[in-house]
Structures are given as C-alpha cells and as structure tokens.
Amino acid sequence: MPVGLIALALGGFGIGLTEFVIMGLLPQVAADFHVTEATAGWLISGYALAVVVGALGLTAAVTRFERKPVLAVLMVLFIAGNLVSALAPDYGLMMAGRIIAALAHGAFFGIGAVVAASMVAPNKKAGAIAIMFTGLTAANVLGVPFGTMLGQAAGWRATFWAITVIGVLALAGILALVPKTGSGETGTGSATGGLRGELRAFRSGQVWLSILVTVLGYGGMFGAFTYIAFTLTEVTGFSATTVPWLLILFGVGLFIGNTLGGKAADKNVDRTLLVVLAVLVAVLVAFALTAGNQPMTIATMVLLGGFGFATVPGLQMRVMKYASSAPTLASGANIAAFNVGNALGAWLGGVTITAGLGYTSPIWAGAGITLLGLVVMAFAAAAAKKHDAGRPADVDSSDAEAETELQAA
C-alpha cells in the first residue's frame, strides 16, 4: 500500500470527525445556544451545503495547480474553521466555523480521491479510494464516540479543540507523505486542457446519473443518522451516556462496509451498488419498525453503517470512470453530491420531526429517499449495459469513454 494513502486517510479522519461528531453533541449544543433541535440540525445541513460550494468552487479554482500543496492549503482552512467553532460565543459564529471547515471538506476528498486512484494499478482504484475514506470510517469508530464522551465530560468545545489538534497532525502527514502529483494541466490530467477539459466530463449522462444516485442513496442513510441521538434516547430508551458506545457500533459497520464495498466495486461497480442500495432500503425499514426494541436497534445500527457506507467507494469510482480523462472536477462534484444528500436528509428529517411525526420519522424519510436512489441506479445500470452491448468489440474503452459515454443515458 502506498504510504501516501495513509496521509490521505489521516486527513479524512480529521474531516470526518468534524462532520459527524456534532450529531452526538447536538443536544448539548442546542441547549448551550438556546435553539431548537431543528435549528441545531442546521449546523449539520449548513455544513453539508458549504461542502457543496467547496467541492465545486474550490476544486474548479485549483485544477491548474499541483495537487499536493492544494491539499495542504485545504487542511489549513479546515484547521481555521475548527478554531472558530471551538471559540464561538454564539450560534452564528458556530455556523461560520462549520462553514469554513466545510469549504475544505469537499475539495479535499474530491482531489484526494483522484490522487489516491493515481497511486495504484487500474484494477485497484476503488480499493485505494476506500482506503482514503477509511479515515471517515475510523472517525466514526473511534473519533465520534470518544469525541462525544469528551464533549459530555468537558463541554462540546473541548471536542472541537481536539479536532483542531488532529488537523495540525494531518497537515504534517500530508506534507511528509503525499507524493507530488499532476494537476488539471499536467501529469494525471494532461489530456483535459485544464478547467475547460474538466467541465467536458459533465456532458456524460452517466456522470449526472451517478451524481443523482449519490444524492439519493447516501442522503437516505444520512437523514436517518442525523437525529440518531434523539431516536436512541427518546424512542429506544437508551441513556445519553450510552449513545457514544452505540455510535461505536455504527462506526464498526461503516468500516466494514467501506472496505468490502471497495473490493466489490473493483469487480463490478453497478452490480455492487444495486445490491447494496436494495439491502439499505430494507435495513432502514427494519430500523424504523423496531426502533423501540433495544437489541434490534443495536443490530440495525451496525447494518445501517455497513450498507450505508458500502456505497461510497463505488459511487465515487463510477463518477470518475465515466468522467474518463477529466476526473478531478467530477470527483469533487460527487463529493458535493454526498453532501447535498446529507443536507436533504437532515432537512427532511427536521421537517418530519417539526411536523410532530416523531423521532422515527427521519428513518422512514431516509428509506423513501434511498428507494428513489435505487430506482435511478437501476436505470443508469441498464442504460450503461445497453450502450456497452452496442459498442464495437475492437474499440478501446479507455480511449472511447470520453466521447462514447456521452450517449450512455
């Protein structure tokens, strides 16, 4: 395994911790700032929407620059955002800190995925991307539960101080371990012609279908997870001090799903995504029906994490595959799509709670969103299969993809 992948995973760990730890601390943050649960939830939705801006805007702005220093600068931005969050005296500045950190998130993972894929052989690209995203899963297995416990014991601000320190360590790792790579005009992206070439990837119907599947498929899981602390305490009957340990189980599922999902996607991306999304819908329905049962809730949380995150390497790889020789901006766009899904799921969950439908309603909403994602994925897979069946056998797919896939959907 290239040592640079470890550095990317370390950066992913810090960013994943910032994104997810707020969920376990949401009740304390809401009480401290004297805001409602739904308003506190905007610290999650607002973060997700800012990731979209960073994933698209910042990635587009830096396509001409060498990727390693860009990743380092993005990590500096991430550190600054968490400092603001740790010091925030009110809800407004807390939101500002979340937005600053989120701007780095999307561009980091979008560019990092391309760098990770460039370090390995073609048949191991999804696995390399999965290793980078292992940072996110490790953040959930270790960082989020212990970050939540730290926040409960020493105040939620202590958690954001700890994240700031992790960001500094991640920055050092990137500077020391990530090799120099190309940009949109050199190295890996030499054929793209900079930003104009990167934008050309969006002429592919399959790129857009893949992005839509990301929004719906991942958004459904995230919508169920956003208000998980309230579900566990108000519906299942667990104490607040038990929540961090339950989040460890969810994180274990994420880790396993990410690893196995990456390996499966390297064999067959579309088949993997179809199976995983179908099972994810079933898991969400089971969770909603059995949320009042503690043993069943424990089991479904592990499965939710596993099948929810098993989609990530495949979804990212699929977009990069159909973007062909111009993957950087498309990769960033898909990171944006993950977070559009996050915002959609969190918003819809907040709407259902505000409407008085109870703390299992976000889970039902998540199941519905994921089902739509499965339908879109089935259409995309069928269109791609039909197109591939009509391609002449002597056409080299690596050369033809950039042009012929434009008509795949």
Coordinates of C-alpha atoms in Angstrom, one line a residue:
M1 CA 0.0 0.0 0.0
P2 CA 1.5 3.4 -0.9
V3 CA 2.3 5.3 2.2
G4 CA 0.7 8.4 0.8
L5 CA -2.7 6.7 1.2
I6 CA -2.1 6.8 5.0
A7 CA -1.7 10.5 4.9
L8 CA -4.9 11.0 2.9
A9 CA -6.7 8.7 5.4
L10 CA -5.4 10.8 8.3
G11 CA -6.8 14.0 6.7
G12 CA -10.1 12.1 6.1
F13 CA -10.1 11.2 9.8
G14 CA -10.0 14.8 10.9
I15 CA -12.6 15.9 8.4
G16 CA -14.9 13.0 9.1
L17 CA -14.7 13.8 12.8
T18 CA -15.8 17.4 12.2
E19 CA -18.7 16.3 10.0
F20 CA -20.1 13.6 12.2
V21 CA -19.2 14.3 15.9
I22 CA -21.7 17.2 16.0
M23 CA -24.5 14.6 15.9
G24 CA -23.7 13.1 19.2
L25 CA -23.3 16.6 20.7
L26 CA -26.4 18.1 19.1
P27 CA -28.5 18.1 22.3
Q28 CA -25.7 19.9 24.3
V29 CA -25.1 22.4 21.5
A30 CA -28.8 23.2 21.2
A31 CA -29.1 23.7 25.0
D32 CA -26.0 25.9 25.1
F33 CA -27.1 28.2 22.3
H34 CA -30.8 28.1 23.4
V35 CA -32.0 26.9 20.0
T36 CA -34.5 24.2 18.9
E37 CA -33.4 20.7 17.8
A38 CA -34.3 21.6 14.2
T39 CA -32.3 24.8 14.4
A40 CA -29.3 22.9 15.8
G41 CA -29.7 20.5 13.0
W42 CA -28.8 23.3 10.6
L43 CA -25.2 23.1 11.9
I44 CA -25.2 19.7 10.0
S45 CA -27.2 20.9 7.0
G46 CA -25.3 24.1 6.7
Y47 CA -22.0 22.2 6.8
A48 CA -23.2 19.9 4.1
L49 CA -24.3 22.8 1.8
A50 CA -20.9 24.5 2.4
V51 CA -19.2 21.3 1.3
V52 CA -21.0 21.5 -2.0
V53 CA -19.7 25.0 -2.5
G54 CA -16.2 24.0 -1.7
A55 CA -16.3 20.8 -3.7
L56 CA -17.4 22.7 -6.8
G57 CA -16.0 26.2 -6.4
L58 CA -12.6 25.5 -4.8
T59 CA -12.0 22.4 -6.9
A60 CA -12.7 24.3 -10.1
A61 CA -10.4 27.1 -8.9
V62 CA -7.4 24.9 -8.2
T63 CA -7.5 22.5 -11.2
R64 CA -4.4 24.2 -12.6
F65 CA -2.3 23.8 -9.5
E66 CA -0.2 20.8 -8.3
R67 CA -2.5 18.7 -6.0
K68 CA -0.2 18.2 -3.0
P69 CA 0.1 21.9 -2.0
V70 CA -3.6 22.3 -2.7
L71 CA -4.4 19.5 -0.2
A72 CA -2.1 21.2 2.4
V73 CA -3.8 24.6 2.0
L74 CA -7.2 23.0 2.3
M75 CA -6.1 21.4 5.6
V76 CA -5.1 24.8 6.8
L77 CA -8.6 26.1 6.0
F78 CA -10.0 23.1 7.9
I79 CA -7.9 23.9 11.0
A80 CA -9.1 27.6 10.9
G81 CA -12.7 26.6 10.8
N82 CA -12.5 24.3 13.8
L83 CA -10.7 27.0 15.8
V84 CA -13.6 29.3 15.1
S85 CA -16.1 26.6 16.2
A86 CA -14.2 26.0 19.4
L87 CA -14.2 29.7 20.3
A88 CA -17.7 30.6 19.0
P89 CA -19.7 32.6 21.6
D90 CA -23.0 32.2 19.8
Y91 CA -24.9 30.2 17.2
G92 CA -24.0 32.5 14.3
L93 CA -20.2 32.2 14.8
M94 CA -20.5 28.5 15.4
M95 CA -22.2 28.2 12.0
A96 CA -19.5 30.3 10.5
G97 CA -16.8 28.0 11.8
R98 CA -18.7 25.0 10.4
I99 CA -18.9 26.6 7.0
I100 CA -15.2 27.5 6.9
A101 CA -14.2 23.9 7.8
A102 CA -16.8 22.5 5.3
L103 CA -15.3 24.5 2.4
A104 CA -12.1 22.4 2.7
H105 CA -14.0 19.2 3.0
G106 CA -15.4 18.8 -0.5
A107 CA -12.3 19.8 -2.4
F108 CA -10.1 17.7 -0.1
F109 CA -12.0 14.5 -0.8
G110 CA -12.6 15.3 -4.4
I111 CA -8.9 15.9 -5.2
G112 CA -7.8 13.3 -2.7
A113 CA -9.8 10.6 -4.5
V114 CA -8.0 11.4 -7.7
V115 CA -4.6 11.3 -6.0
A116 CA -5.4 8.0 -4.3
A117 CA -6.5 6.4 -7.5
S118 CA -3.4 7.6 -9.3
M119 CA -1.1 5.8 -6.8
V120 CA -2.3 2.3 -7.7
A121 CA -3.0 -0.1 -10.6
P122 CA -6.2 0.4 -12.6
N123 CA -7.9 -2.7 -11.1
K124 CA -7.3 -1.4 -7.5
K125 CA -8.6 2.2 -7.8
A126 CA -11.8 1.7 -5.9
G127 CA -9.9 0.0 -3.2
A128 CA -7.4 2.9 -3.0
I129 CA -10.3 5.3 -2.7
A130 CA -11.8 3.1 0.0
I131 CA -8.5 3.4 2.0
M132 CA -8.7 7.2 1.8
F133 CA -12.3 7.0 3.0
T134 CA -11.1 4.7 5.8
G135 CA -10.3 8.0 7.6
L136 CA -14.0 8.8 7.6
T137 CA -14.9 5.3 9.0
A138 CA -12.2 5.4 11.6
A139 CA -13.5 8.8 12.7
N140 CA -16.9 7.1 13.3
V141 CA -15.4 4.0 15.0
L142 CA -13.1 5.9 17.3
G143 CA -13.3 9.6 16.9
V144 CA -17.0 10.3 17.1
P145 CA -17.8 8.1 20.2
F146 CA -14.8 9.4 22.1
G147 CA -15.3 12.9 20.9
T148 CA -18.9 12.7 22.1
M149 CA -17.7 11.4 25.5
L150 CA -15.1 14.2 25.7
G151 CA -17.9 16.8 24.9
Q152 CA -20.2 15.3 27.5
A153 CA -17.4 15.3 30.1
A154 CA -15.6 18.6 29.4
G155 CA -18.1 20.5 27.2
W156 CA -18.6 20.3 23.5
R157 CA -15.9 23.0 22.8
A158 CA -13.3 20.6 24.1
T159 CA -14.1 18.3 21.2
F160 CA -13.5 21.0 18.7
W161 CA -10.2 21.9 20.3
A162 CA -9.2 18.2 19.9
I163 CA -10.2 18.2 16.3
T164 CA -8.0 21.3 15.7
V165 CA -5.0 19.4 17.0
I166 CA -5.8 16.4 14.8
G167 CA -6.0 18.8 11.8
V168 CA -2.4 20.0 12.6
L169 CA -1.2 16.4 12.7
A170 CA -3.0 15.6 9.4
L171 CA -1.3 18.7 7.7
A172 CA 2.1 17.4 8.8
G173 CA 1.3 14.0 7.4
I174 CA 0.2 15.4 4.0
L175 CA 3.4 17.4 3.7
A176 CA 5.6 14.5 4.6
L177 CA 3.9 11.5 2.9
V178 CA 1.8 12.5 -0.1
P179 CA 3.9 12.4 -3.3
K180 CA 3.9 15.2 -5.8
T181 CA 1.2 14.8 -8.4
G182 CA -0.1 16.4 -11.5
S183 CA -2.8 19.0 -11.9
G184 CA -5.6 19.6 -14.4
E185 CA -2.9 20.6 -17.0
T186 CA 0.0 18.3 -16.1
G187 CA 0.5 14.7 -15.0
T188 CA -2.6 12.8 -14.5
G189 CA -4.8 15.3 -16.1
S190 CA -2.8 16.2 -19.1
A191 CA -5.4 15.4 -21.6
T192 CA -8.1 17.5 -20.1
G193 CA -6.9 21.0 -21.0
G194 CA -7.4 22.5 -17.5
L195 CA -10.8 23.6 -16.3
R196 CA -12.4 23.6 -19.8
G197 CA -11.5 19.9 -20.2
E198 CA -12.7 19.1 -16.7
L199 CA -16.1 20.6 -17.5
R200 CA -16.3 18.5 -20.6
A201 CA -16.9 15.4 -18.3
F202 CA -20.3 16.8 -17.4
R203 CA -21.5 16.1 -21.0
S204 CA -21.8 12.5 -19.9
G205 CA -25.3 11.4 -19.0
Q206 CA -23.8 8.7 -16.8
V207 CA -21.9 11.2 -14.8
W208 CA -25.1 13.0 -13.9
L209 CA -27.0 9.8 -13.2
S210 CA -24.2 8.7 -10.9
I211 CA -24.3 12.0 -9.0
L212 CA -28.1 11.7 -8.6
V213 CA -27.7 8.2 -7.2
T214 CA -25.1 9.6 -4.7
V215 CA -27.5 12.4 -3.6
L216 CA -30.4 10.0 -3.0
G217 CA -28.7 6.8 -1.9
Y218 CA -26.3 8.4 0.6
G219 CA -28.8 11.1 1.6
G220 CA -31.3 8.5 2.8
M221 CA -28.8 6.9 5.2
F222 CA -27.6 10.3 6.4
G223 CA -31.2 11.5 7.0
A224 CA -31.8 8.6 9.3
F225 CA -28.5 9.1 11.1
T226 CA -28.7 12.9 11.6
Y227 CA -31.2 12.7 14.6
I228 CA -29.9 9.3 15.8
A229 CA -29.1 10.7 19.3
F230 CA -32.8 11.7 19.8
T231 CA -34.0 8.4 18.4
L232 CA -31.8 6.3 20.7
T233 CA -32.8 8.3 23.8
E234 CA -36.4 9.2 23.2
V235 CA -37.6 6.1 21.3
T236 CA -35.3 3.2 22.1
G237 CA -34.9 4.3 25.7
F238 CA -31.1 4.3 25.9
S239 CA -29.5 6.8 28.3
A240 CA -27.5 9.7 26.9
T241 CA -24.3 8.3 28.3
T242 CA -24.9 5.1 26.2
V243 CA -25.1 6.9 22.9
P244 CA -21.3 7.2 22.3
W245 CA -20.9 3.4 22.7
L246 CA -23.8 2.8 20.3
L247 CA -22.1 5.1 17.8
I248 CA -19.0 2.9 18.0
L249 CA -21.2 0.0 16.7
F250 CA -22.4 2.2 13.9
G251 CA -18.8 3.1 13.1
V252 CA -17.8 -0.6 13.0
G253 CA -20.4 -1.0 10.4
L254 CA -19.0 1.9 8.4
F255 CA -15.5 0.5 8.5
I256 CA -16.6 -3.0 7.3
G257 CA -18.9 -1.6 4.7
N258 CA -16.3 0.8 3.3
T259 CA -13.7 -2.0 3.0
L260 CA -15.9 -4.7 1.5
G261 CA -17.7 -2.2 -0.7
G262 CA -14.4 -1.0 -2.3
K263 CA -13.4 -4.6 -3.0
A264 CA -16.7 -5.5 -4.5
A265 CA -16.8 -2.3 -6.6
D266 CA -13.4 -3.2 -8.1
K267 CA -15.1 -6.3 -9.5
N268 CA -18.4 -4.8 -10.7
V269 CA -19.4 -1.3 -9.8
D270 CA -23.0 -1.3 -10.9
R271 CA -23.9 -4.7 -9.5
T272 CA -22.4 -3.8 -6.2
L273 CA -24.4 -0.5 -6.0
L274 CA -27.7 -2.2 -6.9
V275 CA -27.3 -4.9 -4.3
V276 CA -26.1 -2.6 -1.5
L277 CA -28.8 0.1 -2.1
A278 CA -31.6 -2.6 -2.1
V279 CA -30.4 -4.0 1.2
L280 CA -30.0 -0.5 2.6
V281 CA -33.7 0.2 1.9
A282 CA -34.6 -3.0 3.8
V283 CA -32.4 -2.1 6.7
L284 CA -33.9 1.4 7.0
V285 CA -37.4 0.0 7.0
A286 CA -36.4 -2.6 9.7
F287 CA -34.8 0.1 11.8
A288 CA -38.0 2.3 11.7
L289 CA -40.2 -0.7 12.6
T290 CA -38.0 -1.9 15.5
A291 CA -36.6 1.4 16.9
G292 CA -38.4 0.7 20.2
N293 CA -36.5 -2.6 20.7
Q294 CA -33.0 -2.2 22.0
P295 CA -31.4 -5.4 20.7
M296 CA -32.9 -4.9 17.3
T297 CA -31.8 -1.3 17.3
I298 CA -28.2 -2.3 18.0
A299 CA -28.2 -4.8 15.1
T300 CA -29.8 -2.4 12.6
M301 CA -27.3 0.4 13.6
V302 CA -24.4 -1.9 12.6
L303 CA -26.2 -2.8 9.3
L304 CA -27.1 0.8 8.6
G305 CA -23.5 1.9 8.9
G306 CA -22.3 -1.1 6.8
F307 CA -24.6 -0.9 3.9
G308 CA -24.8 2.9 4.0
F309 CA -21.1 3.4 3.6
A310 CA -20.6 0.4 1.3
T311 CA -22.0 2.6 -1.4
V312 CA -19.2 5.3 -1.1
P313 CA -16.2 3.8 -3.0
G314 CA -18.5 2.5 -5.8
L315 CA -20.3 5.8 -6.2
Q316 CA -17.0 7.8 -6.3
M317 CA -15.4 5.3 -8.7
R318 CA -18.4 5.3 -11.0
V319 CA -18.3 9.1 -11.5
M320 CA -14.6 9.0 -12.1
K321 CA -15.0 6.1 -14.6
Y322 CA -17.5 8.0 -16.8
A323 CA -15.6 11.3 -16.4
S324 CA -12.7 9.4 -18.0
S325 CA -9.6 11.6 -18.6
A326 CA -11.1 14.6 -16.7
P327 CA -11.9 13.2 -13.3
T328 CA -10.9 15.9 -10.8
L329 CA -13.9 18.3 -11.0
A330 CA -16.3 15.4 -11.5
S331 CA -14.9 13.7 -8.4
G332 CA -15.3 17.0 -6.5
A333 CA -18.9 17.2 -7.8
N334 CA -19.7 13.8 -6.4
I335 CA -18.3 14.8 -3.0
A336 CA -20.7 17.7 -3.3
A337 CA -23.5 15.3 -4.2
F338 CA -22.8 13.3 -1.0
N339 CA -23.3 16.5 1.0
V340 CA -26.4 17.6 -1.0
G341 CA -27.7 14.3 0.1
N342 CA -26.6 15.0 3.7
A343 CA -28.4 18.3 3.7
L344 CA -31.5 16.8 2.0
G345 CA -31.7 14.0 4.5
A346 CA -31.1 16.3 7.5
W347 CA -33.6 18.9 6.3
L348 CA -36.3 16.4 5.5
G349 CA -35.8 14.7 8.9
G350 CA -36.1 18.0 10.7
V351 CA -39.3 18.7 8.8
T352 CA -40.9 15.4 9.8
I353 CA -39.9 16.0 13.5
T354 CA -41.2 19.5 13.5
A355 CA -44.5 18.2 12.0
G356 CA -44.9 16.1 15.1
L357 CA -44.3 12.7 13.4
G358 CA -41.8 11.5 16.0
Y359 CA -38.2 10.5 16.1
T360 CA -38.6 7.5 13.8
S361 CA -39.9 9.7 11.0
P362 CA -36.5 10.7 9.7
I363 CA -35.8 7.0 9.3
W364 CA -38.9 6.5 7.2
A365 CA -38.0 9.5 5.1
G366 CA -34.5 8.1 4.6
A367 CA -35.9 4.8 3.4
G368 CA -38.0 6.7 0.8
I369 CA -35.1 8.7 -0.5
T370 CA -32.9 5.6 -0.7
L371 CA -35.6 3.8 -2.7
L372 CA -35.6 6.6 -5.2
G373 CA -31.8 6.2 -5.4
L374 CA -32.2 2.5 -6.1
V375 CA -34.6 3.2 -9.0
V376 CA -32.2 5.8 -10.6
M377 CA -29.3 3.4 -10.2
A378 CA -31.3 0.6 -11.9
F379 CA -32.0 2.9 -14.8
A380 CA -28.3 4.0 -15.0
A381 CA -27.0 0.5 -15.0
A382 CA -29.5 -0.6 -17.7
A383 CA -28.6 2.3 -19.9
A384 CA -24.9 1.7 -19.5
K385 CA -25.3 -2.1 -20.2
K386 CA -27.3 -1.3 -23.3
H387 CA -24.7 1.2 -24.5
D388 CA -21.8 -1.2 -23.9
A389 CA -23.5 -4.0 -25.7
G390 CA -23.7 -1.8 -28.8
R391 CA -20.0 -0.8 -28.8
P392 CA -17.8 -2.4 -31.4
A393 CA -15.5 -5.1 -29.8
D394 CA -12.3 -3.5 -31.2
V395 CA -12.9 -0.1 -29.6
D396 CA -10.6 0.6 -26.7
S397 CA -12.9 1.7 -23.8
S398 CA -10.2 3.8 -22.2
D399 CA -9.9 5.9 -25.4
A400 CA -13.5 5.8 -26.4
E401 CA -15.1 6.5 -23.0
A402 CA -14.7 10.3 -23.0
E403 CA -16.7 10.5 -26.2
T404 CA -19.0 7.5 -26.5
E405 CA -20.2 7.6 -22.9
L406 CA -21.8 10.9 -23.6
Q407 CA -24.7 9.0 -25.2
A408 CA -24.9 6.3 -22.4
A409 CA -28.0 7.7 -20.9

